[in-house]
Amino acid sequence: MEGAFQLSTSTGPSGIRRRADAVRNRELALQAATALLAEPGAVLTVEAIAAKAGLGAATVVRAFGGKDALLDAAVAGLLEPVIQRARDLLAEQTPEQALRTFLSELIAFQAAHHALNDQLDGRNLPATTALRADLVQAVEQMIAGARRDGAIRTDLDPALTTTLIGQTAYAIARSQPASQELADAFITVLMDGLRPQPPSPPSRPSDDR
Amino acid sequence: MEGAFQLSTSTGPSGIRRRADAVRNRELALQAATALLAEPGAVLTVEAIAAKAGLGAATVVRAFGGKDALLDAAVAGLLEPVIQRARDLLAEQTPEQALRTFLSELIAFQAAHHALNDQLDGRNLPATTALRADLVQAVEQMIAGARRDGAIRTDLDPALTTTLIGQTAYAIARSQPASQELADAFITVLMDGLRPQPPSPPSRPSDDR
DNA sequence: ACGATAAGTGAAATGCGCATTCCAGTAGGA
DNA sequence: TCCTACTGGAATGCGCATTTCACTTATCGT
């Protein structure tokens, strides 16, 4: 409601003056961090981000109040369109098609931001966490819809199915030669495995352990 | 091959005297590191390992020549029986059964050593790397055998299939509530998806993107 | 048994990579 | 022009692996 208008000369929550170059530098830092998240072997130290932005390290840290907040903003910025895409697909296609398409794109996204996942381990990233929840919710809706349509099996717990899909997507994306072939093979196997299965007389994995 | 005989008074590769307590401390450090790898939220600093072993940090480092070598030895020690198990299964059961059983056990192993995977990122671990290759090879043999038996589909590249299975197993194991239910669901979906598929009249993922 | 002596030990010191903070100087904004 | 928000090179602090070094102790010749 109010944060969206803090460009150029503006006042913050209280009557604090915000200089225009500070706002611009904040934006530069954000862009630099975002760019580094997409680079394969990037180091992603504050100093590296600052160098990429043409700023001093202190400026980058001060603009966000800490490295965590900077990463949170950068990752959230990357995640937002992904979630929007999931919602669009959900509105435009059948749940099953949406799921398939979204998985393919999600894997491509993960592969294009290989550095991303390794960076948000022991950090406090509220915006990212919230958006992840949104993403999970969108996938859950796809699964629920596909179940209703009879497009995927209903003998598994929906929550388990969601976790399964999410974790597997992550794993495939992080595998070393993150090729399109591998992603396609993954989607094929996963979607075939998720289809309602024939009664299958011979083997059931029930008497194990 | 060479470490097995260096107990009590012994001589190393050249005429260097090795004191018995040094050998024992090396073993203590190894056991401590191995134990910590299986603890959920363990810190796994050299100091923590040393404390667990009742030794000084310097002793732990000197016993192996560095933290990497210590971790390498510990992880290799954990991996060896896993690989042996894979080979035993391969000899005793049908390839498909072996694959299914091994996957279940591999996931349990990974889940029981949650700390493990996060530790061997930017490290130099020759023994671990070699054993991982052995493990991949064993899984490849299972896949190849199952293909020959007609138990799994042959329309996917075998190497891709191996990567798919390995990465997915890793992902499932690392997911937060690493429950047995999740593991079972994963195996069910994966194995069903890997089965030779019916011609499937309606949907093929070919005209995508 | 009994020293002699060199391997071994561990608390403390060192070094390193990084995030964060200081502060003297710079430059927006009225 | 003046005021002060902002900047960035340098200093600080922290977590950790590794090294140092004065002290212990296992091992062996006697």
Coordinates of C-alpha atoms in Angstrom, one line a residue, chain A residues 69-167:
Chain A
A69 CA 17.2 -9.6 3.6
L70 CA 19.0 -8.9 0.3
L71 CA 18.8 -12.6 -0.7
D72 CA 15.2 -12.8 0.5
A73 CA 14.3 -9.9 -1.8
A74 CA 16.2 -11.3 -4.8
V75 CA 14.8 -14.8 -4.5
A76 CA 11.3 -13.5 -3.9
G77 CA 11.6 -11.4 -7.0
L78 CA 12.5 -14.6 -8.9
L79 CA 9.8 -16.6 -7.4
E80 CA 6.9 -14.3 -7.9
P81 CA 6.6 -14.8 -11.7
V82 CA 6.9 -18.5 -11.2
I83 CA 3.9 -18.6 -8.9
Q84 CA 2.0 -16.3 -11.2
R85 CA 2.7 -18.7 -14.0
A86 CA 1.4 -21.6 -11.9
R87 CA -1.8 -19.8 -11.2
D88 CA -2.3 -18.8 -14.9
L89 CA -1.8 -22.4 -15.9
L90 CA -4.2 -23.5 -13.4
A91 CA -6.8 -21.2 -14.8
E92 CA -6.1 -21.9 -18.5
Q93 CA -5.5 -25.6 -18.7
T94 CA -6.7 -28.9 -17.3
P95 CA -5.1 -29.6 -13.9
E96 CA -3.1 -32.5 -15.4
Q97 CA -1.8 -30.4 -18.3
A98 CA -1.1 -27.5 -15.9
L99 CA 0.9 -29.8 -13.7
R100 CA 2.9 -31.3 -16.6
T101 CA 3.7 -27.9 -18.1
F102 CA 4.5 -26.3 -14.8
L103 CA 6.8 -29.1 -13.8
S104 CA 8.8 -28.7 -17.0
E105 CA 9.1 -25.0 -16.4
L106 CA 9.9 -25.3 -12.8
I107 CA 12.7 -27.6 -13.6
A108 CA 14.0 -25.2 -16.2
F109 CA 13.8 -22.4 -13.6
Q110 CA 15.7 -24.4 -11.0
A111 CA 18.3 -25.5 -13.5
A112 CA 18.8 -21.8 -14.5
H113 CA 19.3 -20.9 -10.9
H114 CA 21.5 -23.6 -9.7
A115 CA 23.2 -21.4 -7.1
L116 CA 19.8 -20.5 -5.6
N117 CA 19.0 -23.5 -3.5
D118 CA 22.5 -23.8 -2.0
Q119 CA 22.2 -20.3 -0.6
L120 CA 19.0 -20.3 1.4
D121 CA 20.0 -23.0 3.9
G122 CA 20.5 -21.6 7.4
R123 CA 18.9 -18.2 6.6
N124 CA 15.9 -16.2 7.7
L125 CA 14.0 -15.5 4.5
P126 CA 10.4 -14.6 5.3
A127 CA 9.3 -13.5 1.9
T128 CA 10.9 -16.5 0.2
T129 CA 9.3 -18.9 2.7
A130 CA 5.9 -17.4 2.2
L131 CA 6.2 -17.6 -1.6
R132 CA 7.3 -21.2 -1.4
A133 CA 4.2 -21.9 0.6
D134 CA 2.2 -20.3 -2.2
L135 CA 3.9 -22.4 -4.7
V136 CA 3.2 -25.6 -2.8
Q137 CA -0.4 -24.6 -2.6
A138 CA -0.6 -24.0 -6.3
V139 CA 0.8 -27.5 -7.0
E140 CA -1.6 -29.0 -4.5
Q141 CA -4.5 -27.4 -6.4
M142 CA -3.2 -29.0 -9.6
I143 CA -3.0 -32.4 -7.9
A144 CA -6.4 -32.0 -6.3
G145 CA -7.9 -31.1 -9.7
A146 CA -6.2 -33.9 -11.5
R147 CA -7.4 -36.3 -8.9
R148 CA -11.0 -35.1 -9.4
D149 CA -10.6 -35.5 -13.1
G150 CA -9.3 -39.1 -12.6
A151 CA -6.1 -38.1 -14.3
I152 CA -3.8 -39.2 -11.5
R153 CA -4.1 -42.0 -8.9
T154 CA -5.9 -41.4 -5.7
D155 CA -4.3 -44.2 -3.6
L156 CA -1.6 -41.8 -2.3
D157 CA -1.9 -39.1 0.3
P158 CA -2.2 -35.8 -1.5
A159 CA 0.4 -34.2 0.8
L160 CA 2.8 -37.0 0.1
T161 CA 2.3 -36.5 -3.6
T162 CA 3.0 -32.8 -3.4
T163 CA 6.2 -33.4 -1.4
L164 CA 7.2 -36.1 -3.8
I165 CA 6.8 -33.9 -6.8
G166 CA 8.5 -30.9 -5.2
Q167 CA 11.5 -32.7 -3.9

